[in-house]
mmCIF file of C-alpha atoms and ligand atoms in Angstrom:
data_model
loop_
_atom_site.group_PDB
_atom_site.id
_atom_site.type_symbol
_atom_site.label_atom_id
_atom_site.label_comp_id
_atom_site.label_asym_id
_atom_site.label_seq_id
_atom_site.Cartn_x
_atom_site.Cartn_y
_atom_site.Cartn_z
ATOM 1 C CA MET A 1 5.392 -12.084 -14.341
ATOM 2 C CA ARG A 2 4.371 -9.947 -11.326
ATOM 3 C CA ARG A 3 0.474 -10.166 -11.159
ATOM 4 C CA THR A 4 -0.824 -5.669 -11.183
ATOM 5 C CA LEU A 5 -2.444 -4.965 -7.615
ATOM 6 C CA ILE A 6 -4.727 -1.505 -6.957
ATOM 7 C CA ALA A 7 -4.747 -0.997 -3.419
ATOM 8 C CA GLY A 8 -7.224 1.488 -2.922
ATOM 9 C CA ASN A 9 -6.236 3.825 0.287
ATOM 10 C CA TRP A 10 -9.004 4.972 1.847
ATOM 11 C CA LYS A 11 -7.756 6.945 4.976
ATOM 12 C CA MET A 12 -10.957 7.930 7.199
ATOM 13 C CA ASN A 13 -13.556 8.464 4.866
ATOM 14 C CA GLY A 14 -16.440 6.578 4.602
ATOM 15 C CA ASN A 15 -20.163 5.625 6.233
ATOM 16 C CA GLN A 16 -22.038 2.647 5.333
ATOM 17 C CA ALA A 17 -23.967 4.289 2.836
ATOM 18 C CA ALA A 18 -21.786 5.629 1.196
ATOM 19 C CA ASN A 19 -18.987 2.898 1.403
ATOM 20 C CA ALA A 20 -22.089 0.549 -0.155
ATOM 21 C CA LEU A 21 -22.629 1.942 -3.524
ATOM 22 C CA LEU A 22 -18.566 2.636 -3.417
ATOM 23 C CA LEU A 23 -18.392 -1.203 -3.409
ATOM 24 C CA ALA A 24 -21.658 -2.087 -5.008
ATOM 25 C CA GLY A 25 -19.709 0.723 -7.846
ATOM 26 C CA LEU A 26 -16.715 -1.698 -7.552
ATOM 27 C CA LYS A 27 -18.406 -5.231 -8.320
ATOM 28 C CA GLU A 28 -20.771 -3.893 -11.315
ATOM 29 C CA GLY A 29 -17.078 -2.631 -12.817
ATOM 30 C CA ILE A 30 -15.240 -4.613 -11.357
ATOM 31 C CA GLY A 31 -16.094 -6.984 -15.129
ATOM 32 C CA ALA A 32 -13.437 -9.484 -15.742
ATOM 33 C CA SER A 33 -10.063 -7.202 -14.959
ATOM 34 C CA VAL A 34 -6.861 -9.965 -14.489
ATOM 35 C CA VAL A 35 -5.875 -6.785 -12.511
ATOM 36 C CA GLN A 36 -5.245 -7.747 -7.596
ATOM 37 C CA VAL A 37 -7.438 -5.444 -6.167
ATOM 38 C CA ALA A 38 -7.697 -4.673 -2.378
ATOM 39 C CA VAL A 39 -9.382 -1.496 -0.790
ATOM 40 C CA CYS A 40 -8.194 -0.507 2.336
ATOM 41 C CA VAL A 41 -10.284 0.664 4.505
ATOM 42 C CA PRO A 42 -11.454 2.379 7.802
ATOM 43 C CA ALA A 43 -11.424 -0.314 11.074
ATOM 44 C CA PRO A 44 -14.358 -0.587 11.670
ATOM 45 C CA TYR A 45 -16.285 -1.248 7.663
ATOM 46 C CA LEU A 46 -14.051 -4.609 8.197
ATOM 47 C CA PHE A 47 -17.062 -6.428 8.179
ATOM 48 C CA GLN A 48 -18.930 -4.238 6.006
ATOM 49 C CA CYS A 49 -16.222 -5.608 3.342
ATOM 50 C CA GLN A 50 -16.056 -8.564 3.691
ATOM 51 C CA ALA A 51 -20.103 -8.936 3.839
ATOM 52 C CA ALA A 52 -20.325 -7.457 0.757
ATOM 53 C CA LEU A 53 -16.572 -8.876 -1.260
ATOM 54 C CA SER A 54 -16.606 -12.353 -0.175
ATOM 55 C CA ALA A 55 -17.332 -13.934 -2.718
ATOM 56 C CA THR A 56 -15.868 -11.344 -5.786
ATOM 57 C CA ALA A 57 -11.802 -10.673 -7.020
ATOM 58 C CA ILE A 58 -11.998 -8.364 -4.700
ATOM 59 C CA GLY A 59 -9.871 -8.063 -1.600
ATOM 60 C CA TRP A 60 -9.948 -5.256 1.729
ATOM 61 C CA GLY A 61 -7.881 -5.127 3.951
ATOM 62 C CA ALA A 62 -6.495 -2.056 7.068
ATOM 63 C CA GLN A 63 -4.169 1.123 6.756
ATOM 64 C CA ASP A 64 -2.307 0.240 10.178
ATOM 65 C CA LEU A 65 -2.623 -2.563 12.857
ATOM 66 C CA SER A 66 -0.665 -2.709 16.452
ATOM 67 C CA VAL A 67 2.167 -4.750 16.721
ATOM 68 C CA HIS A 68 0.788 -5.991 20.041
ATOM 69 C CA ALA A 69 -0.440 -9.414 19.674
ATOM 70 C CA ALA A 70 -3.825 -8.709 22.487
ATOM 71 C CA GLY A 71 -4.410 -7.068 26.114
ATOM 72 C CA ALA A 72 -4.945 -3.624 27.495
ATOM 73 C CA TYR A 73 -4.160 -1.679 24.313
ATOM 74 C CA THR A 74 -6.312 0.382 23.658
ATOM 75 C CA GLY A 75 -8.355 1.582 20.846
ATOM 76 C CA GLU A 76 -5.649 -0.776 19.180
ATOM 77 C CA VAL A 77 -6.212 -3.654 16.123
ATOM 78 C CA SER A 78 -4.405 -6.777 16.709
ATOM 79 C CA ALA A 79 -3.186 -8.367 13.386
ATOM 80 C CA ALA A 80 -5.091 -11.813 14.548
ATOM 81 C CA MET A 81 -8.352 -9.130 14.840
ATOM 82 C CA LEU A 82 -7.768 -8.144 10.555
ATOM 83 C CA GLN A 83 -7.314 -11.995 10.269
ATOM 84 C CA ASP A 84 -10.609 -12.592 11.783
ATOM 85 C CA PHE A 85 -12.295 -10.871 8.811
ATOM 86 C CA ASP A 86 -10.683 -11.909 5.528
ATOM 87 C CA CYS A 87 -8.562 -9.106 5.080
ATOM 88 C CA SER A 88 -5.809 -9.840 2.938
ATOM 89 C CA HIS A 89 -3.446 -6.877 3.200
ATOM 90 C CA VAL A 90 -2.916 -3.834 5.774
ATOM 91 C CA ILE A 91 -0.749 -1.653 4.707
ATOM 92 C CA ILE A 92 1.914 -0.078 7.107
ATOM 93 C CA GLY A 93 4.261 2.672 8.003
ATOM 94 C CA HIS A 94 2.380 5.014 5.771
ATOM 95 C CA SER A 95 3.330 9.276 5.695
ATOM 96 C CA GLU A 96 0.373 9.489 7.531
ATOM 97 C CA ARG A 97 1.245 7.272 10.206
ATOM 98 C CA ARG A 98 5.187 7.719 10.426
ATOM 99 C CA SER A 99 4.412 11.817 10.402
ATOM 100 C CA ASN A 100 1.220 11.543 12.814
ATOM 101 C CA HIS A 101 1.543 9.265 14.965
ATOM 102 C CA GLY A 102 5.373 9.210 15.499
ATOM 103 C CA GLU A 103 5.954 5.779 13.461
ATOM 104 C CA ASP A 104 8.832 5.065 13.649
ATOM 105 C CA ASP A 105 11.515 2.408 11.827
ATOM 106 C CA ALA A 106 11.947 -0.169 14.695
ATOM 107 C CA THR A 107 8.146 0.599 14.740
ATOM 108 C CA VAL A 108 7.288 -0.431 11.298
ATOM 109 C CA ALA A 109 9.288 -3.105 11.383
ATOM 110 C CA LEU A 110 7.763 -4.236 14.433
ATOM 111 C CA LYS A 111 4.082 -4.559 13.036
ATOM 112 C CA VAL A 112 5.829 -5.913 9.503
ATOM 113 C CA ASN A 113 6.525 -8.615 11.415
ATOM 114 C CA ALA A 114 2.733 -8.988 13.527
ATOM 115 C CA ALA A 115 1.329 -8.782 9.741
ATOM 116 C CA LEU A 116 3.635 -11.748 8.031
ATOM 117 C CA ALA A 117 3.126 -13.602 11.744
ATOM 118 C CA ALA A 118 -0.967 -13.088 10.781
ATOM 119 C CA GLY A 119 -0.534 -14.638 7.182
ATOM 120 C CA LEU A 120 -1.561 -10.749 6.394
ATOM 121 C CA THR A 121 0.337 -9.342 3.343
ATOM 122 C CA PRO A 122 1.620 -6.280 4.701
ATOM 123 C CA ILE A 123 1.813 -3.297 2.299
ATOM 124 C CA VAL A 124 5.490 -1.451 3.441
ATOM 125 C CA CYS A 125 4.913 1.987 2.248
ATOM 126 C CA VAL A 126 8.512 4.475 2.254
ATOM 127 C CA GLY A 127 8.938 7.895 0.947
ATOM 128 C CA GLU A 128 10.936 11.291 0.674
ATOM 129 C CA THR A 129 9.257 13.673 1.677
ATOM 130 C CA LEU A 130 10.585 17.802 -0.493
ATOM 131 C CA ALA A 131 13.541 18.759 1.191
ATOM 132 C CA GLN A 132 14.847 15.599 1.522
ATOM 133 C CA ARG A 133 14.371 14.850 -2.080
ATOM 134 C CA GLU A 134 16.282 18.093 -2.475
ATOM 135 C CA ALA A 135 18.567 17.656 -0.999
ATOM 136 C CA GLY A 136 19.344 14.880 -2.977
ATOM 137 C CA GLN A 137 18.331 12.162 -0.432
ATOM 138 C CA THR A 138 15.444 9.312 -1.565
ATOM 139 C CA GLN A 139 17.946 7.353 -2.336
ATOM 140 C CA ASP A 140 18.929 7.419 0.848
ATOM 141 C CA VAL A 141 15.471 7.694 2.799
ATOM 142 C CA VAL A 142 13.875 4.304 0.643
ATOM 143 C CA SER A 143 17.464 2.585 1.504
ATOM 144 C CA ARG A 144 17.199 3.496 5.022
ATOM 145 C CA GLN A 145 13.407 2.425 5.488
ATOM 146 C CA LEU A 146 12.789 -0.551 3.608
ATOM 147 C CA ASP A 147 15.988 -1.643 4.847
ATOM 148 C CA ALA A 148 14.863 -1.096 8.642
ATOM 149 C CA VAL A 149 12.476 -3.609 7.101
ATOM 150 C CA LEU A 150 14.006 -6.270 5.842
ATOM 151 C CA GLY A 151 16.931 -6.178 8.862
ATOM 152 C CA THR A 152 14.317 -8.347 10.688
ATOM 153 C CA ILE A 153 12.557 -10.206 8.616
ATOM 154 C CA ALA A 154 13.018 -13.628 7.248
ATOM 155 C CA VAL A 155 14.897 -14.722 4.056
ATOM 156 C CA GLU A 156 11.559 -16.827 3.093
ATOM 157 C CA MET A 157 9.599 -13.939 4.024
ATOM 158 C CA VAL A 158 10.506 -11.600 1.410
ATOM 159 C CA GLY A 159 8.478 -13.163 -1.466
ATOM 160 C CA ARG A 160 5.683 -12.447 0.773
ATOM 161 C CA LEU A 161 5.904 -8.194 1.040
ATOM 162 C CA VAL A 162 4.716 -5.195 -0.977
ATOM 163 C CA VAL A 163 6.496 -2.499 -0.892
ATOM 164 C CA ALA A 164 4.371 0.151 -2.483
ATOM 165 C CA TYR A 165 6.427 4.005 -2.701
ATOM 166 C CA GLU A 166 4.754 7.263 -1.373
ATOM 167 C CA PRO A 167 7.420 10.607 -2.065
ATOM 168 C CA VAL A 168 5.599 12.172 0.642
ATOM 169 C CA TRP A 169 5.088 14.965 -1.240
ATOM 170 C CA ALA A 170 3.078 13.321 -3.781
ATOM 171 C CA ILE A 171 0.785 12.704 -1.952
ATOM 172 C CA GLY A 172 -2.657 14.314 -1.777
ATOM 173 C CA THR A 173 -1.100 17.378 -4.118
ATOM 174 C CA GLY A 174 -1.973 15.985 -7.363
ATOM 175 C CA LYS A 175 2.262 16.365 -7.706
ATOM 176 C CA THR A 176 2.633 13.043 -8.946
ATOM 177 C CA ALA A 177 6.691 11.413 -9.876
ATOM 178 C CA THR A 178 7.380 11.627 -12.979
ATOM 179 C CA PRO A 179 7.051 7.771 -14.545
ATOM 180 C CA GLU A 180 10.475 8.162 -14.447
ATOM 181 C CA MET A 181 11.614 9.286 -11.409
ATOM 182 C CA ALA A 182 9.335 7.064 -10.123
ATOM 183 C CA GLN A 183 10.781 4.117 -11.897
ATOM 184 C CA ALA A 184 14.232 5.150 -10.770
ATOM 185 C CA VAL A 185 13.059 4.341 -6.845
ATOM 186 C CA HIS A 186 11.280 1.441 -7.800
ATOM 187 C CA ALA A 187 14.452 0.460 -8.978
ATOM 188 C CA ILE A 188 16.210 1.067 -6.106
ATOM 189 C CA LEU A 189 14.285 -1.393 -3.928
ATOM 190 C CA ARG A 190 13.465 -4.176 -6.252
ATOM 191 C CA GLU A 191 18.457 -3.569 -6.172
ATOM 192 C CA ARG A 192 17.717 -4.375 -2.053
ATOM 193 C CA LEU A 193 14.722 -7.053 -1.935
ATOM 194 C CA SER A 194 17.115 -8.548 -4.208
ATOM 195 C CA ALA A 195 20.516 -7.966 -2.343
ATOM 196 C CA LYS A 196 17.905 -9.931 0.348
ATOM 197 C CA ALA A 197 16.171 -12.585 -1.234
ATOM 198 C CA PRO A 198 17.699 -12.780 -5.227
ATOM 199 C CA ALA A 199 14.586 -14.752 -6.194
ATOM 200 C CA ALA A 200 11.688 -12.977 -4.533
ATOM 201 C CA GLY A 201 13.023 -9.980 -4.709
ATOM 202 C CA ALA A 202 12.361 -9.660 -8.167
ATOM 203 C CA ALA A 203 9.283 -10.853 -7.955
ATOM 204 C CA VAL A 204 8.399 -8.716 -5.342
ATOM 205 C CA GLN A 205 5.065 -6.161 -6.125
ATOM 206 C CA ILE A 206 5.774 -2.139 -5.957
ATOM 207 C CA LEU A 207 3.422 -0.091 -5.730
ATOM 208 C CA TYR A 208 3.318 3.472 -6.705
ATOM 209 C CA GLY A 209 1.450 5.725 -4.372
ATOM 210 C CA GLY A 210 1.480 9.619 -4.536
ATOM 211 C CA SER A 211 -1.338 11.372 -6.867
ATOM 212 C CA MET A 212 -1.690 8.625 -8.974
ATOM 213 C CA LYS A 213 -5.910 9.242 -11.240
ATOM 214 C CA PRO A 214 -7.130 8.432 -14.147
ATOM 215 C CA ASP A 215 -4.609 10.655 -16.866
ATOM 216 C CA ASN A 216 -1.639 9.471 -15.361
ATOM 217 C CA ALA A 217 -2.163 5.546 -14.153
ATOM 218 C CA ARG A 218 -1.493 4.117 -17.806
ATOM 219 C CA GLU A 219 2.472 6.025 -18.131
ATOM 220 C CA LEU A 220 3.293 5.106 -14.389
ATOM 221 C CA LEU A 221 2.047 1.420 -14.151
ATOM 222 C CA ALA A 222 4.385 1.319 -17.985
ATOM 223 C CA MET A 223 7.365 1.540 -16.613
ATOM 224 C CA PRO A 224 9.083 -1.425 -15.602
ATOM 225 C CA ASP A 225 9.546 -1.340 -11.980
ATOM 226 C CA ILE A 226 6.189 -0.698 -11.308
ATOM 227 C CA ASP A 227 3.475 -3.049 -10.555
ATOM 228 C CA GLY A 228 0.413 -1.992 -9.322
ATOM 229 C CA GLY A 229 -0.208 1.785 -7.370
ATOM 230 C CA LEU A 230 -1.608 2.740 -3.524
ATOM 231 C CA ILE A 231 -4.100 4.547 -4.974
ATOM 232 C CA GLY A 232 -5.569 7.224 -2.061
ATOM 233 C CA GLY A 233 -7.525 10.099 -3.544
ATOM 234 C CA ALA A 234 -8.703 8.979 -6.763
ATOM 235 C CA ALA A 235 -9.582 5.382 -4.257
ATOM 236 C CA LEU A 236 -12.891 7.219 -3.327
ATOM 237 C CA LYS A 237 -15.292 7.636 -6.357
ATOM 238 C CA ALA A 238 -16.267 3.785 -8.240
ATOM 239 C CA ALA A 239 -15.854 5.842 -11.023
ATOM 240 C CA ASP A 240 -11.614 6.972 -10.995
ATOM 241 C CA PHE A 241 -11.219 3.566 -8.801
ATOM 242 C CA LEU A 242 -11.963 1.449 -11.582
ATOM 243 C CA ALA A 243 -10.609 3.627 -14.587
ATOM 244 C CA ILE A 244 -7.176 3.104 -13.095
ATOM 245 C CA ILE A 245 -7.794 -1.086 -12.612
ATOM 246 C CA HIS A 246 -8.809 -0.961 -16.334
ATOM 247 C CA ALA A 247 -5.726 1.433 -17.296
ATOM 248 C CA ALA A 248 -3.785 -1.387 -15.736
ATOM 249 C CA GLY A 249 -4.914 -4.277 -17.934
HETATM 250 C C1 LIG B 1 -1.367 7.065 -0.257
HETATM 251 O O1 LIG B 1 -2.331 7.922 0.955
HETATM 252 O O2 LIG B 1 -1.151 6.296 -0.312
HETATM 253 C C2 LIG B 1 -2.159 8.193 -1.488
HETATM 254 C C3 LIG B 1 -1.712 7.812 -2.603
HETATM 255 O O3 LIG B 1 -3.522 9.420 -1.747
HETATM 256 P P1 LIG B 1 -3.205 10.140 -3.102
HETATM 257 O O4 LIG B 1 -3.566 8.957 -4.317
HETATM 258 O O5 LIG B 1 -4.079 11.207 -2.335
HETATM 259 O O6 LIG B 1 -2.492 11.357 -3.447
#
């Protein structure tokens, strides 16, 4: 049985005062939820999250990491640094990293390996653009993106992945994949994972991301291979994020 994971992606938003309110709201409202929850925040706020969330069931993590272990890489943040702040998760290969920073499949795979080696859980993002969907390439694109990672990790590592299907056209646009559209892609991703590691593949959490909100979360999360959500905009308001968590269980 896969545990539902609701992960927030704050992107480049927040400040210490606003974060304190948001984190306090989450702590107060989370109750006895059985859902696994994590917030992936800008690196400068990892310490704040560590201080605020350490005694709670809410995990925290980052939105990217370096492929390098240490050294002359100005501006980068290593896996060991994330580990130093007790991060549980790190988002890797978000479409905004792929498109704005030229991250290709090979770089994403290196980052996943760096995260795994440090004991972090990578949330590996895959997803097609609108043009790719309209050209009937969705299956090829997401399979290629996931296989690029699976081809570089040991079978025993498959169970340590989280995969997020994030159709690029649905991110921050208010357009959501229908539950059936998302489920169809999740089933393809599950098949790829299981082809590499049958038992572990069945246990990997596959999240949906792309304008998941309180009013559409329940129907998306009801699909058999949708094991949670990666939430952008709605993760910035405690009430919305909590509503999604409570819709999940
Ligand atoms: C995201 O950035 O990962 C995301 C899913 O954003 P939004 O929920 O705002 O579409």
